[in-house]
Amino acid sequence: MSFFSALFSTPKAAEKTVDLAGKGIDAMFFTDEEKSQANLMYLDWLLKFHEASKGSNLARRMIATMVVGSYVAMIVAVFFIGLFGFDELAAKQFQIANKGLGQPVSVIVAFYFTASILREFAVNRKKGN
């Protein structure tokens, strides 16, 4: 401690420096307890987001239905194109459907199905189950 006292003008400054260094080292490691708390905070935020954005549910669901419906229509078209023997065209159409709408459809489906799953998980977690 005398080295820090000599380096800084007052012993309080040295103590603050040592405390800050200790906190910095502690912050570098993310323990399991901190991960659990961070996950709970994220779930809480996600549920609050869903609650706050309830007013736009109808518009969101219409857009989601249009995107998912377009994707399903393209996959059905691929099935019928392949059924009539146009395998190369069916493969190209399937590739276009997956590249263009595969990820957005996955996100939309995850968004609508995970909301209720997360809500159930959070309720059970708070109860201690």
CSV table of N, CA, C and O in Angstrom, one decimal:
chain,number,residue,atom,x,y,z
A,1,MET,N,0.8,-1.2,0.0
A,1,MET,CA,0.0,0.0,0.0
A,1,MET,C,0.9,1.2,0.0
A,1,MET,O,0.5,2.3,-0.5
A,2,SER,N,2.1,1.2,0.6
A,2,SER,CA,2.9,2.3,0.6
A,2,SER,C,3.4,2.8,-0.7
A,2,SER,O,3.6,4.0,-1.0
A,3,PHE,N,3.5,1.8,-1.7
A,3,PHE,CA,3.9,2.2,-3.0
A,3,PHE,C,2.8,3.1,-3.7
A,3,PHE,O,3.1,4.1,-4.3
A,4,PHE,N,1.5,2.7,-3.5
A,4,PHE,CA,0.4,3.4,-4.0
A,4,PHE,C,0.3,4.8,-3.3
A,4,PHE,O,0.0,5.8,-3.9
A,5,SER,N,0.6,4.8,-2.0
A,5,SER,CA,0.5,6.0,-1.2
A,5,SER,C,1.6,7.0,-1.7
A,5,SER,O,1.3,8.2,-1.8
A,6,ALA,N,2.7,6.5,-2.0
A,6,ALA,CA,3.8,7.4,-2.6
A,6,ALA,C,3.5,7.8,-4.0
A,6,ALA,O,3.8,8.9,-4.4
A,7,LEU,N,2.8,7.0,-4.7
A,7,LEU,CA,2.5,7.3,-6.1
A,7,LEU,C,1.4,8.4,-6.2
A,7,LEU,O,1.4,9.3,-7.0
A,8,PHE,N,0.4,8.3,-5.3
A,8,PHE,CA,-0.7,9.3,-5.2
A,8,PHE,C,-0.5,10.2,-4.0
A,8,PHE,O,0.2,9.8,-3.1
A,9,SER,N,-1.1,11.3,-4.0
A,9,SER,CA,-0.9,12.3,-3.0
A,9,SER,C,-1.5,11.9,-1.6
A,9,SER,O,-1.0,12.2,-0.6
A,10,THR,N,-2.6,11.1,-1.6
A,10,THR,CA,-3.3,10.8,-0.4
A,10,THR,C,-3.5,9.3,-0.3
A,10,THR,O,-3.7,8.6,-1.3
A,11,PRO,N,-3.6,8.8,0.9
A,11,PRO,CA,-4.0,7.3,1.0
A,11,PRO,C,-5.4,7.0,0.5
A,11,PRO,O,-5.6,5.9,0.0
A,12,LYS,N,-6.3,7.9,0.5
A,12,LYS,CA,-7.7,7.7,0.0
A,12,LYS,C,-7.6,7.4,-1.5
A,12,LYS,O,-8.3,6.6,-2.0
A,13,ALA,N,-6.8,8.2,-2.2
A,13,ALA,CA,-6.6,8.0,-3.7
A,13,ALA,C,-6.1,6.6,-4.0
A,13,ALA,O,-6.5,5.9,-4.9
A,14,ALA,N,-5.1,6.2,-3.1
A,14,ALA,CA,-4.6,4.8,-3.3
A,14,ALA,C,-5.6,3.8,-3.1
A,14,ALA,O,-5.7,2.8,-3.8
A,15,GLU,N,-6.4,3.9,-2.0
A,15,GLU,CA,-7.5,3.0,-1.7
A,15,GLU,C,-8.5,2.9,-2.9
A,15,GLU,O,-8.9,1.8,-3.2
A,16,LYS,N,-8.9,4.0,-3.4
A,16,LYS,CA,-9.8,4.1,-4.5
A,16,LYS,C,-9.3,3.4,-5.7
A,16,LYS,O,-10.0,2.7,-6.4
A,17,THR,N,-8.0,3.6,-6.0
A,17,THR,CA,-7.3,2.9,-7.1
A,17,THR,C,-7.3,1.4,-6.9
A,17,THR,O,-7.6,0.7,-7.9
A,18,VAL,N,-7.0,0.9,-5.8
A,18,VAL,CA,-7.0,-0.5,-5.5
A,18,VAL,C,-8.4,-1.1,-5.6
A,18,VAL,O,-8.6,-2.1,-6.2
A,19,ASP,N,-9.4,-0.4,-5.1
A,19,ASP,CA,-10.8,-0.8,-5.2
A,19,ASP,C,-11.3,-0.9,-6.6
A,19,ASP,O,-11.9,-1.8,-7.0
A,20,LEU,N,-10.9,0.1,-7.4
A,20,LEU,CA,-11.3,0.2,-8.8
A,20,LEU,C,-10.6,-1.0,-9.6
A,20,LEU,O,-11.3,-1.6,-10.4
A,21,ALA,N,-9.4,-1.2,-9.2
A,21,ALA,CA,-8.7,-2.4,-9.9
A,21,ALA,C,-9.3,-3.7,-9.6
A,21,ALA,O,-9.5,-4.6,-10.4
A,22,GLY,N,-9.7,-3.8,-8.3
A,22,GLY,CA,-10.4,-5.1,-7.9
A,22,GLY,C,-11.7,-5.3,-8.5
A,22,GLY,O,-12.1,-6.3,-9.0
A,23,LYS,N,-12.5,-4.2,-8.7
A,23,LYS,CA,-13.8,-4.2,-9.3
A,23,LYS,C,-13.6,-4.5,-10.8
A,23,LYS,O,-14.4,-5.2,-11.4
A,24,GLY,N,-12.6,-4.0,-11.4
A,24,GLY,CA,-12.3,-4.2,-12.8
A,24,GLY,C,-12.0,-5.7,-13.1
A,24,GLY,O,-12.4,-6.3,-14.1
A,25,ILE,N,-11.2,-6.3,-12.2
A,25,ILE,CA,-10.8,-7.7,-12.4
A,25,ILE,C,-12.1,-8.6,-12.1
A,25,ILE,O,-12.3,-9.5,-12.9
A,26,ASP,N,-12.9,-8.2,-11.2
A,26,ASP,CA,-14.1,-8.9,-10.9
A,26,ASP,C,-15.1,-8.9,-12.1
A,26,ASP,O,-15.8,-9.8,-12.4
A,27,ALA,N,-15.1,-7.7,-12.7
A,27,ALA,CA,-16.0,-7.5,-13.9
A,27,ALA,C,-15.6,-8.3,-15.1
A,27,ALA,O,-16.4,-8.6,-16.0
A,28,MET,N,-14.3,-8.7,-15.1
A,28,MET,CA,-13.9,-9.5,-16.3
A,28,MET,C,-14.4,-10.9,-16.3
A,28,MET,O,-14.4,-11.5,-17.4
A,29,PHE,N,-14.8,-11.4,-15.2
A,29,PHE,CA,-15.3,-12.8,-15.1
A,29,PHE,C,-16.8,-12.8,-14.9
A,29,PHE,O,-17.4,-12.1,-14.1
A,30,PHE,N,-17.5,-13.6,-15.8
A,30,PHE,CA,-19.0,-13.7,-15.8
A,30,PHE,C,-19.4,-15.0,-15.1
A,30,PHE,O,-19.3,-16.1,-15.8
A,31,THR,N,-19.7,-15.0,-13.9
A,31,THR,CA,-20.0,-16.2,-13.2
A,31,THR,C,-21.4,-16.8,-13.6
A,31,THR,O,-22.2,-16.1,-14.2
A,32,ASP,N,-21.6,-18.0,-13.1
A,32,ASP,CA,-22.9,-18.7,-13.4
A,32,ASP,C,-24.1,-17.9,-12.8
A,32,ASP,O,-25.2,-17.8,-13.4
A,33,GLU,N,-23.9,-17.4,-11.6
A,33,GLU,CA,-24.9,-16.6,-10.9
A,33,GLU,C,-25.2,-15.3,-11.7
A,33,GLU,O,-26.4,-15.0,-11.9
A,34,GLU,N,-24.2,-14.7,-12.2
A,34,GLU,CA,-24.4,-13.5,-13.0
A,34,GLU,C,-25.1,-13.8,-14.3
A,34,GLU,O,-25.9,-13.0,-14.8
A,35,LYS,N,-24.7,-14.9,-14.9
A,35,LYS,CA,-25.4,-15.4,-16.2
A,35,LYS,C,-26.9,-15.6,-15.9
A,35,LYS,O,-27.7,-15.2,-16.7
A,36,SER,N,-27.2,-16.3,-14.8
A,36,SER,CA,-28.6,-16.5,-14.5
A,36,SER,C,-29.3,-15.2,-14.3
A,36,SER,O,-30.5,-15.1,-14.8
A,37,GLN,N,-28.8,-14.3,-13.6
A,37,GLN,CA,-29.4,-13.0,-13.4
A,37,GLN,C,-29.6,-12.2,-14.7
A,37,GLN,O,-30.6,-11.6,-14.9
A,38,ALA,N,-28.6,-12.3,-15.6
A,38,ALA,CA,-28.7,-11.7,-16.9
A,38,ALA,C,-29.8,-12.3,-17.7
A,38,ALA,O,-30.5,-11.6,-18.4
A,39,ASN,N,-29.9,-13.6,-17.6
A,39,ASN,CA,-31.0,-14.3,-18.4
A,39,ASN,C,-32.3,-13.9,-17.9
A,39,ASN,O,-33.3,-13.7,-18.6
A,40,LEU,N,-32.5,-13.8,-16.5
A,40,LEU,CA,-33.8,-13.4,-16.0
A,40,LEU,C,-34.1,-12.0,-16.4
A,40,LEU,O,-35.3,-11.7,-16.7
A,41,MET,N,-33.1,-11.1,-16.4
A,41,MET,CA,-33.3,-9.7,-16.8
A,41,MET,C,-33.7,-9.6,-18.2
A,41,MET,O,-34.6,-8.9,-18.6
A,42,TYR,N,-33.1,-10.5,-19.1
A,42,TYR,CA,-33.5,-10.5,-20.5
A,42,TYR,C,-34.9,-11.0,-20.7
A,42,TYR,O,-35.7,-10.4,-21.5
A,43,LEU,N,-35.3,-12.1,-20.0
A,43,LEU,CA,-36.6,-12.6,-20.1
A,43,LEU,C,-37.7,-11.5,-19.6
A,43,LEU,O,-38.7,-11.4,-20.2
A,44,ASP,N,-37.3,-10.9,-18.5
A,44,ASP,CA,-38.2,-9.8,-18.0
A,44,ASP,C,-38.4,-8.7,-19.0
A,44,ASP,O,-39.5,-8.2,-19.3
A,45,TRP,N,-37.3,-8.3,-19.7
A,45,TRP,CA,-37.3,-7.3,-20.7
A,45,TRP,C,-38.2,-7.7,-21.9
A,45,TRP,O,-39.0,-6.9,-22.4
A,46,LEU,N,-38.0,-9.0,-22.3
A,46,LEU,CA,-38.8,-9.5,-23.4
A,46,LEU,C,-40.2,-9.5,-23.1
A,46,LEU,O,-41.1,-9.1,-24.0
A,47,LEU,N,-40.6,-9.9,-21.9
A,47,LEU,CA,-42.0,-9.9,-21.6
A,47,LEU,C,-42.6,-8.5,-21.5
A,47,LEU,O,-43.7,-8.3,-21.9
A,48,LYS,N,-41.8,-7.6,-21.0
A,48,LYS,CA,-42.3,-6.2,-21.0
A,48,LYS,C,-42.4,-5.6,-22.4
A,48,LYS,O,-43.4,-4.9,-22.6
A,49,PHE,N,-41.5,-6.0,-23.3
A,49,PHE,CA,-41.6,-5.6,-24.7
A,49,PHE,C,-42.9,-6.1,-25.3
A,49,PHE,O,-43.6,-5.4,-26.0
A,50,HIS,N,-43.2,-7.4,-25.1
A,50,HIS,CA,-44.4,-7.9,-25.6
A,50,HIS,C,-45.7,-7.2,-25.0
A,50,HIS,O,-46.6,-7.0,-25.8
A,51,GLU,N,-45.6,-7.0,-23.8
A,51,GLU,CA,-46.7,-6.3,-23.1
A,51,GLU,C,-46.9,-4.9,-23.6
A,51,GLU,O,-48.0,-4.4,-23.9
A,52,ALA,N,-45.8,-4.2,-23.8
A,52,ALA,CA,-45.9,-2.8,-24.3
A,52,ALA,C,-46.3,-2.7,-25.7
A,52,ALA,O,-46.9,-1.7,-26.2
A,53,SER,N,-46.0,-3.7,-26.5
A,53,SER,CA,-46.3,-3.6,-28.0
A,53,SER,C,-47.6,-4.3,-28.3
A,53,SER,O,-47.8,-4.7,-29.5
A,54,LYS,N,-48.5,-4.6,-27.3
A,54,LYS,CA,-49.8,-5.3,-27.6
A,54,LYS,C,-50.6,-4.5,-28.6
A,54,LYS,O,-51.4,-5.1,-29.3
A,55,GLY,N,-50.6,-3.2,-28.6
A,55,GLY,CA,-51.4,-2.4,-29.5
A,55,GLY,C,-51.2,-2.7,-31.0
A,55,GLY,O,-52.1,-2.5,-31.8
A,56,SER,N,-50.0,-3.1,-31.3
A,56,SER,CA,-49.7,-3.3,-32.8
A,56,SER,C,-49.8,-4.8,-33.1
A,56,SER,O,-49.3,-5.2,-34.2
A,57,ASN,N,-50.4,-5.6,-32.3
A,57,ASN,CA,-50.5,-7.1,-32.5
A,57,ASN,C,-51.3,-7.4,-33.8
A,57,ASN,O,-50.8,-8.3,-34.6
A,58,LEU,N,-52.4,-6.7,-34.1
A,58,LEU,CA,-53.1,-7.0,-35.3
A,58,LEU,C,-52.3,-6.8,-36.6
A,58,LEU,O,-52.2,-7.7,-37.5
A,59,ALA,N,-51.7,-5.6,-36.7
A,59,ALA,CA,-50.9,-5.3,-37.9
A,59,ALA,C,-49.7,-6.3,-38.0
A,59,ALA,O,-49.4,-6.8,-39.1
A,60,ARG,N,-49.0,-6.6,-36.9
A,60,ARG,CA,-47.9,-7.5,-36.9
A,60,ARG,C,-48.4,-8.9,-37.3
A,60,ARG,O,-47.7,-9.6,-38.1
A,61,ARG,N,-49.5,-9.3,-36.9
A,61,ARG,CA,-50.0,-10.7,-37.2
A,61,ARG,C,-50.4,-10.7,-38.7
A,61,ARG,O,-50.2,-11.7,-39.4
A,62,MET,N,-50.9,-9.6,-39.2
A,62,MET,CA,-51.3,-9.6,-40.7
A,62,MET,C,-50.0,-9.7,-41.5
A,62,MET,O,-50.0,-10.4,-42.5
A,63,ILE,N,-49.0,-8.9,-41.1
A,63,ILE,CA,-47.7,-9.0,-41.9
A,63,ILE,C,-47.1,-10.3,-41.8
A,63,ILE,O,-46.6,-10.9,-42.8
A,64,ALA,N,-47.1,-10.9,-40.6
A,64,ALA,CA,-46.6,-12.3,-40.4
A,64,ALA,C,-47.3,-13.3,-41.2
A,64,ALA,O,-46.7,-14.2,-41.8
A,65,THR,N,-48.6,-13.2,-41.2
A,65,THR,CA,-49.4,-14.1,-42.0
A,65,THR,C,-49.1,-14.0,-43.5
A,65,THR,O,-49.0,-15.0,-44.2
A,66,MET,N,-48.9,-12.8,-44.0
A,66,MET,CA,-48.6,-12.6,-45.4
A,66,MET,C,-47.2,-13.2,-45.7
A,66,MET,O,-47.1,-13.8,-46.8
A,67,VAL,N,-46.2,-12.9,-44.9
A,67,VAL,CA,-44.9,-13.4,-45.2
A,67,VAL,C,-44.9,-15.0,-45.1
A,67,VAL,O,-44.3,-15.6,-46.0
A,68,VAL,N,-45.4,-15.5,-44.0
A,68,VAL,CA,-45.5,-17.0,-43.9
A,68,VAL,C,-46.3,-17.6,-45.0
A,68,VAL,O,-46.0,-18.7,-45.5
A,69,GLY,N,-47.4,-17.0,-45.3
A,69,GLY,CA,-48.3,-17.5,-46.4
A,69,GLY,C,-47.6,-17.5,-47.7
A,69,GLY,O,-47.7,-18.5,-48.5
A,70,SER,N,-46.8,-16.5,-48.0
A,70,SER,CA,-46.0,-16.4,-49.3
A,70,SER,C,-45.0,-17.6,-49.3
A,70,SER,O,-44.8,-18.2,-50.3
A,71,TYR,N,-44.4,-17.8,-48.2
A,71,TYR,CA,-43.4,-18.9,-48.1
A,71,TYR,C,-44.0,-20.2,-48.3
A,71,TYR,O,-43.6,-21.1,-49.1
A,72,VAL,N,-45.2,-20.5,-47.6
A,72,VAL,CA,-45.9,-21.7,-47.8
A,72,VAL,C,-46.4,-21.9,-49.2
A,72,VAL,O,-46.3,-23.0,-49.8
A,73,ALA,N,-46.9,-20.8,-49.8
A,73,ALA,CA,-47.3,-20.9,-51.2
A,73,ALA,C,-46.1,-21.3,-52.2
A,73,ALA,O,-46.3,-22.1,-53.1
A,74,MET,N,-45.0,-20.7,-51.9
A,74,MET,CA,-43.8,-21.0,-52.7
A,74,MET,C,-43.4,-22.5,-52.5
A,74,MET,O,-43.0,-23.2,-53.5
A,75,ILE,N,-43.5,-23.0,-51.3
A,75,ILE,CA,-43.1,-24.4,-51.1
A,75,ILE,C,-44.1,-25.4,-51.7
A,75,ILE,O,-43.8,-26.4,-52.3
A,76,VAL,N,-45.4,-25.0,-51.6
A,76,VAL,CA,-46.4,-25.8,-52.3
A,76,VAL,C,-46.2,-25.8,-53.8
A,76,VAL,O,-46.3,-26.8,-54.5
A,77,ALA,N,-45.8,-24.6,-54.4
A,77,ALA,CA,-45.5,-24.5,-55.8
A,77,ALA,C,-44.3,-25.4,-56.2
A,77,ALA,O,-44.3,-26.1,-57.2
A,78,VAL,N,-43.3,-25.5,-55.3
A,78,VAL,CA,-42.2,-26.3,-55.5
A,78,VAL,C,-42.6,-27.8,-55.6
A,78,VAL,O,-42.2,-28.6,-56.4
A,79,PHE,N,-43.5,-28.2,-54.7
A,79,PHE,CA,-44.0,-29.5,-54.6
A,79,PHE,C,-44.7,-29.9,-55.9
A,79,PHE,O,-44.4,-30.9,-56.5
A,80,PHE,N,-45.6,-29.0,-56.4
A,80,PHE,CA,-46.3,-29.3,-57.7
A,80,PHE,C,-45.4,-29.3,-58.9
A,80,PHE,O,-45.5,-30.1,-59.8
A,81,ILE,N,-44.4,-28.4,-58.9
A,81,ILE,CA,-43.5,-28.3,-60.0
A,81,ILE,C,-42.7,-29.6,-60.1
A,81,ILE,O,-42.4,-30.2,-61.1
A,82,GLY,N,-42.2,-30.0,-58.9
A,82,GLY,CA,-41.5,-31.3,-58.8
A,82,GLY,C,-42.3,-32.5,-59.2
A,82,GLY,O,-41.8,-33.5,-59.8
A,83,LEU,N,-43.6,-32.4,-58.8
A,83,LEU,CA,-44.5,-33.5,-59.1
A,83,LEU,C,-44.7,-33.8,-60.6
A,83,LEU,O,-44.9,-34.9,-61.0
A,84,PHE,N,-44.7,-32.7,-61.3
A,84,PHE,CA,-44.8,-32.8,-62.8
A,84,PHE,C,-43.5,-33.0,-63.5
A,84,PHE,O,-43.5,-32.9,-64.8
A,85,GLY,N,-42.5,-33.3,-62.8
A,85,GLY,CA,-41.2,-33.7,-63.4
A,85,GLY,C,-40.2,-32.6,-63.7
A,85,GLY,O,-39.2,-32.8,-64.4
A,86,PHE,N,-40.5,-31.4,-63.3
A,86,PHE,CA,-39.5,-30.3,-63.5
A,86,PHE,C,-38.6,-30.1,-62.3
A,86,PHE,O,-38.7,-29.1,-61.6
A,87,ASP,N,-37.7,-31.1,-62.1
A,87,ASP,CA,-36.9,-31.2,-60.9
A,87,ASP,C,-35.9,-30.0,-60.8
A,87,ASP,O,-35.7,-29.5,-59.7
A,88,GLU,N,-35.3,-29.6,-61.9
A,88,GLU,CA,-34.3,-28.6,-61.9
A,88,GLU,C,-35.0,-27.2,-61.5
A,88,GLU,O,-34.5,-26.4,-60.7
A,89,LEU,N,-36.2,-27.0,-62.1
A,89,LEU,CA,-36.9,-25.8,-61.8
A,89,LEU,C,-37.4,-25.8,-60.4
A,89,LEU,O,-37.4,-24.7,-59.7
A,90,ALA,N,-37.8,-26.9,-59.9
A,90,ALA,CA,-38.3,-27.1,-58.5
A,90,ALA,C,-37.1,-26.8,-57.5
A,90,ALA,O,-37.3,-26.1,-56.5
A,91,ALA,N,-35.9,-27.2,-57.8
A,91,ALA,CA,-34.8,-27.0,-57.0
A,91,ALA,C,-34.4,-25.5,-57.0
A,91,ALA,O,-34.1,-25.0,-55.9
A,92,LYS,N,-34.5,-24.8,-58.1
A,92,LYS,CA,-34.2,-23.4,-58.2
A,92,LYS,C,-35.3,-22.6,-57.4
A,92,LYS,O,-35.0,-21.7,-56.6
A,93,GLN,N,-36.5,-23.0,-57.5
A,93,GLN,CA,-37.6,-22.3,-56.8
A,93,GLN,C,-37.5,-22.5,-55.3
A,93,GLN,O,-37.7,-21.6,-54.5
A,94,PHE,N,-37.1,-23.7,-54.9
A,94,PHE,CA,-36.9,-24.0,-53.5
A,94,PHE,C,-35.7,-23.2,-52.9
A,94,PHE,O,-35.8,-22.6,-51.8
A,95,GLN,N,-34.7,-23.0,-53.7
A,95,GLN,CA,-33.5,-22.2,-53.3
A,95,GLN,C,-33.9,-20.7,-53.2
A,95,GLN,O,-33.6,-20.1,-52.2
A,96,ILE,N,-34.7,-20.2,-54.1
A,96,ILE,CA,-35.2,-18.9,-54.0
A,96,ILE,C,-36.1,-18.6,-52.8
A,96,ILE,O,-35.9,-17.6,-52.1
A,97,ALA,N,-36.9,-19.6,-52.5
A,97,ALA,CA,-37.8,-19.5,-51.4
A,97,ALA,C,-37.0,-19.4,-50.1
A,97,ALA,O,-37.3,-18.6,-49.2
A,98,ASN,N,-36.0,-20.3,-49.9
A,98,ASN,CA,-35.3,-20.3,-48.7
A,98,ASN,C,-34.3,-19.2,-48.6
A,98,ASN,O,-34.1,-18.7,-47.5
A,99,LYS,N,-33.7,-18.7,-49.7
A,99,LYS,CA,-32.8,-17.6,-49.5
A,99,LYS,C,-33.6,-16.3,-49.3
A,99,LYS,O,-33.1,-15.4,-48.5
A,100,GLY,N,-34.7,-16.1,-49.9
A,100,GLY,CA,-35.5,-14.9,-49.7
A,100,GLY,C,-36.3,-14.8,-48.5
A,100,GLY,O,-36.4,-13.8,-47.8
A,101,LEU,N,-37.0,-15.9,-48.1
A,101,LEU,CA,-37.9,-15.9,-47.0
A,101,LEU,C,-37.6,-16.8,-45.9
A,101,LEU,O,-38.3,-16.8,-44.9
A,102,GLY,N,-36.6,-17.7,-46.0
A,102,GLY,CA,-36.3,-18.7,-45.0
A,102,GLY,C,-36.0,-18.0,-43.6
A,102,GLY,O,-36.6,-18.4,-42.6
A,103,GLN,N,-35.1,-17.1,-43.6
A,103,GLN,CA,-34.8,-16.5,-42.3
A,103,GLN,C,-35.9,-15.6,-41.7
A,103,GLN,O,-36.2,-15.7,-40.6
A,104,PRO,N,-36.6,-14.7,-42.5
A,104,PRO,CA,-37.7,-14.0,-42.0
A,104,PRO,C,-38.8,-14.9,-41.4
A,104,PRO,O,-39.4,-14.6,-40.4
A,105,VAL,N,-39.1,-16.0,-42.1
A,105,VAL,CA,-40.2,-16.9,-41.7
A,105,VAL,C,-39.7,-17.5,-40.3
A,105,VAL,O,-40.5,-17.6,-39.4
A,106,SER,N,-38.5,-17.9,-40.2
A,106,SER,CA,-38.0,-18.5,-39.0
A,106,SER,C,-38.1,-17.5,-37.8
A,106,SER,O,-38.5,-17.9,-36.7
A,107,VAL,N,-37.7,-16.3,-38.1
A,107,VAL,CA,-37.8,-15.2,-37.0
A,107,VAL,C,-39.3,-15.0,-36.6
A,107,VAL,O,-39.6,-14.9,-35.4
A,108,ILE,N,-40.1,-14.9,-37.6
A,108,ILE,CA,-41.6,-14.7,-37.3
A,108,ILE,C,-42.2,-15.8,-36.5
A,108,ILE,O,-42.8,-15.6,-35.5
A,109,VAL,N,-41.9,-17.0,-36.9
A,109,VAL,CA,-42.4,-18.2,-36.2
A,109,VAL,C,-41.8,-18.2,-34.8
A,109,VAL,O,-42.6,-18.5,-33.8
A,110,ALA,N,-40.5,-18.0,-34.6
A,110,ALA,CA,-39.9,-18.0,-33.3
A,110,ALA,C,-40.5,-16.9,-32.4
A,110,ALA,O,-40.8,-17.1,-31.3
A,111,PHE,N,-40.8,-15.7,-33.0
A,111,PHE,CA,-41.3,-14.6,-32.3
A,111,PHE,C,-42.7,-14.9,-31.7
A,111,PHE,O,-43.0,-14.7,-30.5
A,112,TYR,N,-43.6,-15.5,-32.5
A,112,TYR,CA,-44.9,-15.8,-32.1
A,112,TYR,C,-45.0,-17.0,-31.2
A,112,TYR,O,-45.8,-17.0,-30.3
A,113,PHE,N,-44.2,-18.0,-31.4
A,113,PHE,CA,-44.3,-19.2,-30.5
A,113,PHE,C,-43.5,-19.0,-29.3
A,113,PHE,O,-43.8,-19.6,-28.2
A,114,THR,N,-42.4,-18.3,-29.3
A,114,THR,CA,-41.5,-18.2,-28.1
A,114,THR,C,-42.1,-17.2,-27.0
A,114,THR,O,-41.8,-17.3,-25.9
A,115,ALA,N,-43.0,-16.3,-27.4
A,115,ALA,CA,-43.6,-15.4,-26.4
A,115,ALA,C,-44.4,-16.2,-25.4
A,115,ALA,O,-44.2,-15.9,-24.2
A,116,SER,N,-45.2,-17.1,-25.8
A,116,SER,CA,-46.0,-17.9,-24.8
A,116,SER,C,-45.1,-18.8,-24.0
A,116,SER,O,-45.2,-19.0,-22.8
A,117,ILE,N,-44.1,-19.4,-24.7
A,117,ILE,CA,-43.2,-20.3,-24.0
A,117,ILE,C,-42.3,-19.6,-23.0
A,117,ILE,O,-42.2,-20.0,-21.8
A,118,LEU,N,-41.8,-18.4,-23.3
A,118,LEU,CA,-41.1,-17.6,-22.4
A,118,LEU,C,-41.9,-17.1,-21.2
A,118,LEU,O,-41.4,-17.1,-20.1
A,119,ARG,N,-43.1,-16.7,-21.5
A,119,ARG,CA,-44.0,-16.3,-20.4
A,119,ARG,C,-44.2,-17.5,-19.4
A,119,ARG,O,-44.2,-17.3,-18.2
A,120,GLU,N,-44.5,-18.6,-19.9
A,120,GLU,CA,-44.7,-19.8,-19.1
A,120,GLU,C,-43.4,-20.1,-18.3
A,120,GLU,O,-43.5,-20.4,-17.1
A,121,PHE,N,-42.3,-20.0,-18.9
A,121,PHE,CA,-41.0,-20.3,-18.3
A,121,PHE,C,-40.7,-19.3,-17.2
A,121,PHE,O,-40.3,-19.7,-16.1
A,122,ALA,N,-41.0,-18.0,-17.4
A,122,ALA,CA,-40.8,-17.0,-16.4
A,122,ALA,C,-41.7,-17.2,-15.2
A,122,ALA,O,-41.3,-17.0,-14.1
A,123,VAL,N,-43.0,-17.5,-15.5
A,123,VAL,CA,-43.9,-17.7,-14.4
A,123,VAL,C,-43.4,-18.9,-13.5
A,123,VAL,O,-43.4,-18.8,-12.3
A,124,ASN,N,-43.0,-20.0,-14.2
A,124,ASN,CA,-42.6,-21.2,-13.4
A,124,ASN,C,-41.3,-20.8,-12.6
A,124,ASN,O,-41.1,-21.3,-11.6
A,125,ARG,N,-40.4,-20.0,-13.3
A,125,ARG,CA,-39.1,-19.7,-12.6
A,125,ARG,C,-39.4,-18.8,-11.4
A,125,ARG,O,-38.7,-19.0,-10.4
A,126,LYS,N,-40.3,-17.9,-11.5
A,126,LYS,CA,-40.6,-17.1,-10.3
A,126,LYS,C,-41.3,-17.9,-9.2
A,126,LYS,O,-41.1,-17.6,-8.0
A,127,LYS,N,-42.0,-18.9,-9.5
A,127,LYS,CA,-42.7,-19.8,-8.5
A,127,LYS,C,-41.6,-20.7,-7.9
A,127,LYS,O,-41.9,-21.2,-6.8
A,128,GLY,N,-40.5,-20.9,-8.5
A,128,GLY,CA,-39.5,-21.7,-8.0
A,128,GLY,C,-39.6,-23.2,-8.5
A,128,GLY,O,-39.0,-24.1,-7.9
A,129,ASN,N,-40.3,-23.4,-9.6
A,129,ASN,CA,-40.5,-24.8,-10.1
A,129,ASN,C,-39.3,-25.1,-11.0
A,129,ASN,O,-38.8,-24.5,-11.8
